[in-house]
Tab-separated table of C-alpha atoms and ligand atoms in Angstrom:
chain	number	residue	atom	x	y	z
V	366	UNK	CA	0.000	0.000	0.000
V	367	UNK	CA	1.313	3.334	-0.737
V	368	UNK	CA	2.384	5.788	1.884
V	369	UNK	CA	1.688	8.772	-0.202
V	370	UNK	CA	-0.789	10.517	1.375
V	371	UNK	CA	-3.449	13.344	-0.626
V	372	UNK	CA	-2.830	16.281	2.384
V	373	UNK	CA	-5.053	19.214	3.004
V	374	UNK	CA	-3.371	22.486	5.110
V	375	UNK	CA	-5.895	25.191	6.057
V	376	UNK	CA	-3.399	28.304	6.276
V	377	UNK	CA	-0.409	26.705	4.651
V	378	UNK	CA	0.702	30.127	3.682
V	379	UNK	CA	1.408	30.884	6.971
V	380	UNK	CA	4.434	31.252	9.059
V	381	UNK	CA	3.770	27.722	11.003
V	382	UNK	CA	1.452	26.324	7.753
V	383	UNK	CA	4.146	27.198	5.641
V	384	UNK	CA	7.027	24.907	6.980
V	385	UNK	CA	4.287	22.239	7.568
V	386	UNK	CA	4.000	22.446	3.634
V	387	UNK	CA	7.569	22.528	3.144
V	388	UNK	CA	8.177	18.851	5.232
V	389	UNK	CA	5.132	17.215	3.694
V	390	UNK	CA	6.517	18.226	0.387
V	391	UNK	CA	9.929	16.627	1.324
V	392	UNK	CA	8.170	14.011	2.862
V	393	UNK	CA	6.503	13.042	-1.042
V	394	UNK	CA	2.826	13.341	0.089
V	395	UNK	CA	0.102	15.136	-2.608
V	396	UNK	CA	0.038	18.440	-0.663
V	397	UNK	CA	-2.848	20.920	-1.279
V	398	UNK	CA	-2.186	24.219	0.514
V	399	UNK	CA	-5.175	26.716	1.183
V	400	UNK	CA	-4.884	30.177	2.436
V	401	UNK	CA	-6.981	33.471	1.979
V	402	UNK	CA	-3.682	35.571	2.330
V	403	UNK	CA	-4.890	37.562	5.204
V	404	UNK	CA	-2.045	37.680	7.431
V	405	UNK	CA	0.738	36.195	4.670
V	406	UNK	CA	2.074	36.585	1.598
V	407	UNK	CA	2.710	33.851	-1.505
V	408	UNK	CA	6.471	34.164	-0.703
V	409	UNK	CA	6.110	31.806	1.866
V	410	UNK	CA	5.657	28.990	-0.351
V	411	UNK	CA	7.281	30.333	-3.678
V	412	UNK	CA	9.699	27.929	-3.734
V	413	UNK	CA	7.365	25.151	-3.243
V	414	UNK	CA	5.190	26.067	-6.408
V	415	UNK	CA	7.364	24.536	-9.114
V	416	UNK	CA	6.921	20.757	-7.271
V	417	UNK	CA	4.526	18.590	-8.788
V	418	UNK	CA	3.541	17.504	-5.918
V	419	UNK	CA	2.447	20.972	-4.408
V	420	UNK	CA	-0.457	22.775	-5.060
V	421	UNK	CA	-2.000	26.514	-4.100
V	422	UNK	CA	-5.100	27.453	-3.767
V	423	UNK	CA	-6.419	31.156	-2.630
V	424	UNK	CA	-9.586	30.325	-0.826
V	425	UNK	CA	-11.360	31.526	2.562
V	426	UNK	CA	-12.171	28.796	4.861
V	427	UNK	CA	-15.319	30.377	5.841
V	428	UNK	CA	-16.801	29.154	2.483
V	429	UNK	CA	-16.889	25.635	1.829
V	430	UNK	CA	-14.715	23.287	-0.527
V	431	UNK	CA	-15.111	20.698	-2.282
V	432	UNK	CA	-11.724	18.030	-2.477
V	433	UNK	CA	-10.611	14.807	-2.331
V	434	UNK	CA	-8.058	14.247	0.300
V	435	UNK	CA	-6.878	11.571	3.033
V	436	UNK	CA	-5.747	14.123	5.909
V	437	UNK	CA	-6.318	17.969	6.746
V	438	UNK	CA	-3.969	20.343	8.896
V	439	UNK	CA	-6.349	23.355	10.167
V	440	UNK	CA	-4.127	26.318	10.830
V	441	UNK	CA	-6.342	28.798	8.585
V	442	UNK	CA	-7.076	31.427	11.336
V	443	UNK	CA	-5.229	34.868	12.117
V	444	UNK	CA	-3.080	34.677	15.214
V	445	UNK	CA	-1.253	37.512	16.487
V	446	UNK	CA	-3.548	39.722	18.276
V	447	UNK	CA	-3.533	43.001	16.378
V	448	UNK	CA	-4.541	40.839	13.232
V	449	UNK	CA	-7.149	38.448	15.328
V	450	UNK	CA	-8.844	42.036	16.651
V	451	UNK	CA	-8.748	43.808	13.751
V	452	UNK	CA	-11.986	42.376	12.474
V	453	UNK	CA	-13.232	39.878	15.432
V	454	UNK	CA	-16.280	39.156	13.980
V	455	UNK	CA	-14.335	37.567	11.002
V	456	UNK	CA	-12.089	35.746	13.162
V	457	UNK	CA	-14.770	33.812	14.769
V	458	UNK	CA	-15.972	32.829	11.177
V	459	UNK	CA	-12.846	31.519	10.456
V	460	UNK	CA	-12.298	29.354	13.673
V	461	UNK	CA	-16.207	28.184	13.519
V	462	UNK	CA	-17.291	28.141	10.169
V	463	UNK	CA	-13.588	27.139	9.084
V	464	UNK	CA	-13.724	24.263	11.504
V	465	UNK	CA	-17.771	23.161	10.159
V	466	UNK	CA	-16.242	23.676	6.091
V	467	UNK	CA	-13.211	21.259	6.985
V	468	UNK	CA	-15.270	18.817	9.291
V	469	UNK	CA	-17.744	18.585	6.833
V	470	UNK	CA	-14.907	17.518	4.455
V	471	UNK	CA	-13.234	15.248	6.648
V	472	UNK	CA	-16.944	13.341	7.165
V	473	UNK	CA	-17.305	13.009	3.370
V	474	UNK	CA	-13.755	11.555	2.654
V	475	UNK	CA	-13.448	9.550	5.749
V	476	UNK	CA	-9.951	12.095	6.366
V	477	UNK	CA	-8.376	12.513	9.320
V	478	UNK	CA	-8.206	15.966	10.627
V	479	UNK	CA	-6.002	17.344	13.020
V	480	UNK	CA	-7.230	21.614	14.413
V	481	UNK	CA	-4.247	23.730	15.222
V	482	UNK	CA	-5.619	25.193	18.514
V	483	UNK	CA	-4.307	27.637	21.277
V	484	UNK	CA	-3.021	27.861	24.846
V	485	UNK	CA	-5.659	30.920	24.632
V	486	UNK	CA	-8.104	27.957	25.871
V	487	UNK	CA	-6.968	28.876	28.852
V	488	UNK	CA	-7.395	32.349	29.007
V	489	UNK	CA	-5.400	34.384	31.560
V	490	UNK	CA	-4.953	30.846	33.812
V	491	UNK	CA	-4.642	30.822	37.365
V	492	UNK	CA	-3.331	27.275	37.275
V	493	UNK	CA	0.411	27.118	36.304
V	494	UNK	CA	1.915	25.558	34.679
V	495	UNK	CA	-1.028	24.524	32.237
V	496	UNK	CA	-1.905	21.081	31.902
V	497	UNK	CA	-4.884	20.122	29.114
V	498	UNK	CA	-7.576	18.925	32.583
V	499	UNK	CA	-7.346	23.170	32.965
V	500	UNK	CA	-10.899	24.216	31.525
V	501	UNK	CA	-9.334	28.047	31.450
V	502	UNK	CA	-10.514	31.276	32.572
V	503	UNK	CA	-11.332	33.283	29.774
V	504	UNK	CA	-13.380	36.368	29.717
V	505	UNK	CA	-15.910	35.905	27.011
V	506	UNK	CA	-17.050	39.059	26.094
V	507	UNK	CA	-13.593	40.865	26.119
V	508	UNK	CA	-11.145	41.876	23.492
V	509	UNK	CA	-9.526	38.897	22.796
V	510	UNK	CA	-12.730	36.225	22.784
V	511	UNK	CA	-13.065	36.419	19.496
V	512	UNK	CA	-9.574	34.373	19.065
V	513	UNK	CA	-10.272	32.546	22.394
V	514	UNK	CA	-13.877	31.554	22.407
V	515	UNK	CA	-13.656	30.937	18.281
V	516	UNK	CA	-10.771	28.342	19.284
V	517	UNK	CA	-12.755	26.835	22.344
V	518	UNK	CA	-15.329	26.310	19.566
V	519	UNK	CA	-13.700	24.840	17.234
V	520	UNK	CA	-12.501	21.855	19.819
V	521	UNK	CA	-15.986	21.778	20.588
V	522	UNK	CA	-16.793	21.391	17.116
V	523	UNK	CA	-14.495	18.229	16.555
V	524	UNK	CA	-15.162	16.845	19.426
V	525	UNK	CA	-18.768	16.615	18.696
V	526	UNK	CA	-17.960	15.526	14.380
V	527	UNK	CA	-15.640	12.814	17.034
V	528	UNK	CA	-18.560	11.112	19.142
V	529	UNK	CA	-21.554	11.832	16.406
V	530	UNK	CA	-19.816	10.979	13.687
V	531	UNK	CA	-16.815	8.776	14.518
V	532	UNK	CA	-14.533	11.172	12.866
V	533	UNK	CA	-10.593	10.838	13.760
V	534	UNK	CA	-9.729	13.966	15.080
V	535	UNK	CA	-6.871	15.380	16.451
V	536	UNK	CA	-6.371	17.986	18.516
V	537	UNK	CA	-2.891	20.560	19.443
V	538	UNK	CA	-2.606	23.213	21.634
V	539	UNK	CA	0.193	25.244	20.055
V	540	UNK	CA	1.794	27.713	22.908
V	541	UNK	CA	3.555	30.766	21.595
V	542	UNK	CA	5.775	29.715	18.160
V	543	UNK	CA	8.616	31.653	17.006
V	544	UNK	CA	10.844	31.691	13.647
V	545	UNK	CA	12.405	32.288	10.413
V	546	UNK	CA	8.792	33.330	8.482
V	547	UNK	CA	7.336	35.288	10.938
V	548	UNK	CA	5.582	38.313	9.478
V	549	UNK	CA	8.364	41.165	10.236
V	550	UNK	CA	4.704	43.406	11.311
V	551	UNK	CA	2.459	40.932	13.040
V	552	UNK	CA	2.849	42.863	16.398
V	553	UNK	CA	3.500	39.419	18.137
V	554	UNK	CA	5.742	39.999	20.653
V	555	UNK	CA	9.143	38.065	19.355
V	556	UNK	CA	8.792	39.353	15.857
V	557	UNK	CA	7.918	43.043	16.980
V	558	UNK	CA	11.264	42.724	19.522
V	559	UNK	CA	13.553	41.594	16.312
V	560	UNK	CA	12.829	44.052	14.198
V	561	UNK	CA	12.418	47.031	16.283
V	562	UNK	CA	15.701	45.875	17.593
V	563	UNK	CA	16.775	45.620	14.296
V	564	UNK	CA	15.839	48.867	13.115
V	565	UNK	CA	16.841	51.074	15.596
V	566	UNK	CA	20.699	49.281	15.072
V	567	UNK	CA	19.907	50.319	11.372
V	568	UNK	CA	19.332	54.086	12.179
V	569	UNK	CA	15.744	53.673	12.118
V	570	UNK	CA	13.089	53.642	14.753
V	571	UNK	CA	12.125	53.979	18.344
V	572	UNK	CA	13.074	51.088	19.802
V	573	UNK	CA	11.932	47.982	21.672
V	574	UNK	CA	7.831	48.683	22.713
V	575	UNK	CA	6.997	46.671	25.730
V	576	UNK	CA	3.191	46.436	26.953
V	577	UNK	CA	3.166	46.726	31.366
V	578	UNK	CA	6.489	46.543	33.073
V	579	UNK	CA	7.535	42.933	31.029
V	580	UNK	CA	6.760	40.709	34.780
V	581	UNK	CA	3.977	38.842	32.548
V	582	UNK	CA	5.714	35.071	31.318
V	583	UNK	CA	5.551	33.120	28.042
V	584	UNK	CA	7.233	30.103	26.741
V	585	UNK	CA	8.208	30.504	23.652
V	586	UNK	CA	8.456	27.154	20.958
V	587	UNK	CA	10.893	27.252	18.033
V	588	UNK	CA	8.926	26.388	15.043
V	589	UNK	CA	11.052	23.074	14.028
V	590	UNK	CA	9.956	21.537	17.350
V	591	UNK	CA	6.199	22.543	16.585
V	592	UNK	CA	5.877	21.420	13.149
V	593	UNK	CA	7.478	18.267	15.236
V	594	UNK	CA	4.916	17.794	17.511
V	595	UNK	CA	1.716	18.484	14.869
V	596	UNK	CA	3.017	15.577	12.840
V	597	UNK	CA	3.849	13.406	15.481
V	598	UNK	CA	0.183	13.832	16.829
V	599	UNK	CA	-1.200	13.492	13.433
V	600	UNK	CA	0.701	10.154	13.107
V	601	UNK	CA	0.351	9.232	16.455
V	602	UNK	CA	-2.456	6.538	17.836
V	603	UNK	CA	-6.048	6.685	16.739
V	604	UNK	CA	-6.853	6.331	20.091
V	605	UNK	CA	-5.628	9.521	21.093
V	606	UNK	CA	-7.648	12.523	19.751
V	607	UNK	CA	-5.640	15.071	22.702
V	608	UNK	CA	-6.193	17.804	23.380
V	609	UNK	CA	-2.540	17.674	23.896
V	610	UNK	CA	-0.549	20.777	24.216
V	611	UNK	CA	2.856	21.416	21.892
V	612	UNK	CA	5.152	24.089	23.634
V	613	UNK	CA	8.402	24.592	25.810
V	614	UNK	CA	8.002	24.404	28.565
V	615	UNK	CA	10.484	27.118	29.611
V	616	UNK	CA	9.398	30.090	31.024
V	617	UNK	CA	10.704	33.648	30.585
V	618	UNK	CA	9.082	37.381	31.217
V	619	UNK	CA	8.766	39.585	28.423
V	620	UNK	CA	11.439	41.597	29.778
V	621	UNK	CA	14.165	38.313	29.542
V	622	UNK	CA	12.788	37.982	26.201
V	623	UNK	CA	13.598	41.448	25.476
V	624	UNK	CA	17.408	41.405	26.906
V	625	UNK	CA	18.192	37.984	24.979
V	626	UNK	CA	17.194	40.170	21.757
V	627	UNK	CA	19.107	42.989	22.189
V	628	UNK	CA	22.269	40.675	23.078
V	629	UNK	CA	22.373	38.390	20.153
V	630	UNK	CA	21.152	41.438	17.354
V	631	UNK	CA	23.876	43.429	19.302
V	632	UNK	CA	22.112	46.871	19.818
V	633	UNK	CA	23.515	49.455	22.499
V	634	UNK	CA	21.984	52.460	23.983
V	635	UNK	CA	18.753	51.350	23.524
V	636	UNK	CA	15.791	52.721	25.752
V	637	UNK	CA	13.029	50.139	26.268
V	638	UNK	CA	9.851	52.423	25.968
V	639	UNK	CA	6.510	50.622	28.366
V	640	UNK	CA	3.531	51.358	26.972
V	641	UNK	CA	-0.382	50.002	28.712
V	642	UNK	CA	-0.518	46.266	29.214
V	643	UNK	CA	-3.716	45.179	26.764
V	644	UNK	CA	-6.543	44.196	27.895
V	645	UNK	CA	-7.044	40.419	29.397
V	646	UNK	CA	-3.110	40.078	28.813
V	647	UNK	CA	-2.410	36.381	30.146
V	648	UNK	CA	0.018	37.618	32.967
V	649	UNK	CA	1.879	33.835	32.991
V	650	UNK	CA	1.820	31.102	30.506
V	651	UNK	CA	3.789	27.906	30.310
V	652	UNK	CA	2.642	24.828	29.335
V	653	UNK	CA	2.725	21.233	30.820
V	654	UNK	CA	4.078	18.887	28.705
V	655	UNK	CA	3.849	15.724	30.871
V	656	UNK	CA	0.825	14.539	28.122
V	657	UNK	CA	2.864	15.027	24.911
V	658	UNK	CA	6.311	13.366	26.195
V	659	UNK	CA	3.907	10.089	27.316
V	660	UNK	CA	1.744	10.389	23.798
V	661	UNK	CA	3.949	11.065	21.692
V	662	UNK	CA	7.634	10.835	22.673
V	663	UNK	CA	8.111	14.291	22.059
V	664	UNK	CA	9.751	17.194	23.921
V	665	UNK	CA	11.454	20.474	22.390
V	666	UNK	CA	14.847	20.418	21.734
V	667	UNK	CA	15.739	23.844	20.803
V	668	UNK	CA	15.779	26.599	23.911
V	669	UNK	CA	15.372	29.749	23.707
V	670	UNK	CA	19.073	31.196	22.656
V	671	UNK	CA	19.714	29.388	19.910
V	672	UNK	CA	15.903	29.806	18.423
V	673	UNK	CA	16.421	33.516	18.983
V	674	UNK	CA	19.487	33.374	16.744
V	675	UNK	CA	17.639	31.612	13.600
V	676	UNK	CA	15.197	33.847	14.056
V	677	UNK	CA	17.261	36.878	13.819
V	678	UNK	CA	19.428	35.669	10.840
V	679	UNK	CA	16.498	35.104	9.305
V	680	UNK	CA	14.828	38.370	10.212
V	681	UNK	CA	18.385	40.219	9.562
V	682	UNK	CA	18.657	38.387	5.712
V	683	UNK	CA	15.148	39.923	4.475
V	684	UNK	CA	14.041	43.189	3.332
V	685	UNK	CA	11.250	43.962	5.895
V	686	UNK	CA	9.738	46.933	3.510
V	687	UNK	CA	8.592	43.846	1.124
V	688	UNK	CA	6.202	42.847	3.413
V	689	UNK	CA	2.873	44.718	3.650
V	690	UNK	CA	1.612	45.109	7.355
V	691	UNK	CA	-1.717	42.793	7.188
V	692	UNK	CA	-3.476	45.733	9.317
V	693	UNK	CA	-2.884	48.603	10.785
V	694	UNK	CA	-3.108	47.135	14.666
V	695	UNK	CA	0.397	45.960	14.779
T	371	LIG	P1	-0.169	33.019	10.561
T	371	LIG	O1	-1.028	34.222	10.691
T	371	LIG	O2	1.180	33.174	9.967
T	371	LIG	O3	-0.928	31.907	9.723
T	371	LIG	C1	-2.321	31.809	9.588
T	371	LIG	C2	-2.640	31.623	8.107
T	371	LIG	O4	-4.057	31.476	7.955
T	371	LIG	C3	-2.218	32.824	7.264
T	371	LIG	O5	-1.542	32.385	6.099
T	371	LIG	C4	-3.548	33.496	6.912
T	371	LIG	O6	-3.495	34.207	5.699
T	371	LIG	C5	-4.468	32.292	6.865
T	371	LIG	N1	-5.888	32.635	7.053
T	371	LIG	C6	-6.424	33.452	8.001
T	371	LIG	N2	-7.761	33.508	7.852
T	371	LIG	C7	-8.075	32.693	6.807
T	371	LIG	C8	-9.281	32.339	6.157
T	371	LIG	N3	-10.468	32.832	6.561
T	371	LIG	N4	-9.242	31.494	5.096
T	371	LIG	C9	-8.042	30.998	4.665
T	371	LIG	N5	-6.862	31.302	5.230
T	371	LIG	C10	-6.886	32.139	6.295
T	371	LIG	O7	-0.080	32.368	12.015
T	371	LIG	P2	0.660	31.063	12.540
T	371	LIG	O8	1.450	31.443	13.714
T	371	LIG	O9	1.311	30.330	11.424
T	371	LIG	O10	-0.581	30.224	13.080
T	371	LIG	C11	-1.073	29.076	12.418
T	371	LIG	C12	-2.154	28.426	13.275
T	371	LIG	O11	-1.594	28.017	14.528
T	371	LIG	C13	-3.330	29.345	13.615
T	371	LIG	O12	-4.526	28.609	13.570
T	371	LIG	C14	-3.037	29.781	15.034
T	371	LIG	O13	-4.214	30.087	15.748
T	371	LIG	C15	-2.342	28.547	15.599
T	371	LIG	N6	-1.468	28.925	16.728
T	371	LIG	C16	-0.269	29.524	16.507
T	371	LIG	C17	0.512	29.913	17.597
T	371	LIG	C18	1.864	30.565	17.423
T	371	LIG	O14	2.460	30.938	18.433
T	371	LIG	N7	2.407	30.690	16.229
T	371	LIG	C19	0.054	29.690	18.907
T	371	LIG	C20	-1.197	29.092	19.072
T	371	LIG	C21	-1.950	28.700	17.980
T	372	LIG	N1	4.180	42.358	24.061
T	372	LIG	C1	5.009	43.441	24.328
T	372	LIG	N2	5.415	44.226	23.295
T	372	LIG	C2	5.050	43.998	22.007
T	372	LIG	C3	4.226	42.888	21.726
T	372	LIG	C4	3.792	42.093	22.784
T	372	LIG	O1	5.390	43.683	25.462
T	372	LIG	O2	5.476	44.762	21.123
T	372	LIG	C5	3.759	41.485	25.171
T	372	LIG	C6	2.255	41.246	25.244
T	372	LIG	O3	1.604	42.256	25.993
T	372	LIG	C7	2.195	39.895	25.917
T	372	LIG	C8	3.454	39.185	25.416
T	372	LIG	O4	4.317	40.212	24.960
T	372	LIG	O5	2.275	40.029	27.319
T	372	LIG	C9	3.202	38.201	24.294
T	372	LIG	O6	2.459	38.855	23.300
T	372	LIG	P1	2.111	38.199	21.885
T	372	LIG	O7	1.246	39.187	21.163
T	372	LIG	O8	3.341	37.736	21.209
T	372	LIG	O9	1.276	36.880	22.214
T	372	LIG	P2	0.186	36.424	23.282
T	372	LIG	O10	0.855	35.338	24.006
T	372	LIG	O11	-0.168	37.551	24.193
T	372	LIG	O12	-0.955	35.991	22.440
């Protein structure tokens, strides 16, 4: 039987979808990539257009699809949060009716389908570390429930497709990802760092921007570990639809993040300017990996340093004014 598989990727344009694309390519399988554009750019997967085996398609998950396929990747879905609150009502079409359009799908061809959800789930959590029993605390009528809530949704959806339908689901829960691909303008908090670091070592610009006094924690993933974990859960037992959560599970605050930057880009004299924490801000995050490791044998392997360095090669080998800010919240 042939191991060549007809692959679906909701979002494959993306920074994460993108280098999913790129290692089922390599990998041989039929890959069909879908993406609306919204927060990336065709770049992202030029070099992957000239393999017969790859195929692009500029379509908006909120309407349905018609295709053949044998698995589906669901990443279509803004996720930094100045592109996410730019047009909220949208976003929640994309996580709901997104998730209905590719469940629907995944019914009809008897595909397995794996969503690419969030450690938003759990809100701004007052258990810590974060293990998947954690039912969150988010607020549901705030700025960022249109991400949140559309996410929480979504699991609900393919949970329910799961038990009604029997479908094989999977289901991630992707804490913050970093690297090469990022959008240089997507506001997210490692990207913004890079290049404002960047710039201002350039000549150019004000400087790092940090939102409260930089106490709040993340734990940031390097992308190669991610796209890791999303295929090892896709290939992983039937039995075992997660959630699981994908992330490192090493903690920093913003303001750690911030000094690691400046170090490796190599900026001096520098002021780091505070500006208003946003609202519902998660002040900790870090998520308990206890689930994956037993699951799926997996754990990161790249910390934090050496990430940061990819990253900023990356970031320091592009020109930034090629890429269009998606909106103007960044
Ligand atoms: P990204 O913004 O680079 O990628 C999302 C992609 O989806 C983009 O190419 C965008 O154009 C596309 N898209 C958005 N709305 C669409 C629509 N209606 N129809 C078709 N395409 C649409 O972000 P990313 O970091 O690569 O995130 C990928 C997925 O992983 C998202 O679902 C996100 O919620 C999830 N996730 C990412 C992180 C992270 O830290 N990177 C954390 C948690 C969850
Ligand atoms: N942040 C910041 N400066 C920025 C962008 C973000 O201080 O220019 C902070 C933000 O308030 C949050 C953290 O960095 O506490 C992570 O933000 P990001 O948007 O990357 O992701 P989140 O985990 O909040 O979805």
């Amino acid at each position: 039987m042939s191991t060549i598989k007809r692959i679906l990727v909701t979002g494959g344009a993306g920074f994460l979808g993108s280098h999913l694309c790129e290692r089922l390519v390599s990998d041989g399988h039929d890959v069909i990539c879908i993406d609306n554009f919204f927060t990336s750019q065709k770049t992202n997967v030029l070099h992957l257009l000239d393999r017969p085996n790859f195929e692009l398609i500029r379509h908006d998950v909120t309407h349905p699809l018609w295709l053949e396929v044998d698995e589906i990747y669901n990443l279509a879905c803004p996720a930094a949060p100045g592109h996410y609150q730019y047009n909220p009502i949208k976003t929640m079409k994309t996580s709901v009716l997104g998730a209905i359009n590719v469940l629907g799908m995944a019914k009809r061809c008897g595909a397995k389908i794996l969503q690419a959800s969030t450690s938003e789930i759990y809100g701004d959590p007052d258990v810590h570390p974060q293990p998947e029993w954690y039912r969150g605390s988010v607020n549901p009528i705030g700025t960022r429930a249109c991400y949140d809530e559309g996410k929480r949704a979504a699991e609900t959806l393919f949970f329910d497709y799961h038990r009604q339908n029997g479908l094989n689901i999977r289901v991630i829960r992707i804490f913050n990802t970093y690297g090469p691909r990022m959008h240089p303008f997507d506001g997210r908090v490692v990207s913004n760092f890079i290049r404002q670091a960047i710039e201002y070592k350039r000549g150019s610009g004000d400087g790092i921007s940090m939102f409260g006094d930089g106490s709040q924690t993340r734990s940031f993933c390097f992308r190669d570990d991610l796209i890791e974990g999303m295929m090892r859960m896709m290939n992983g037992p039937d039995d075992f639809t997660g959630p699981v959560n994908i992330g490192n599970p090493h903690e920093f605050t913003i303001l750690q993040l911030a000094e690691h930057i400046i170090d490796i880009v190599g900026v001096t004299g520098m002021e780091i300017t505070h500006k208003p924490l946003p609202a519902d801000d998660p002040k900790q995050r870090k998520p308990d990996i206890t689930l994956a490791k037993e699951k799926l044998g997996w754990e990161p392997t790249i910390q934090l340093k050496e990430g940061l360095k990819k990253t900023i090669e990356w970031f320091e080998s592009i020109d930034m004014s090629e890429y269009r800010a998606p909106t103007p919240n960044y």
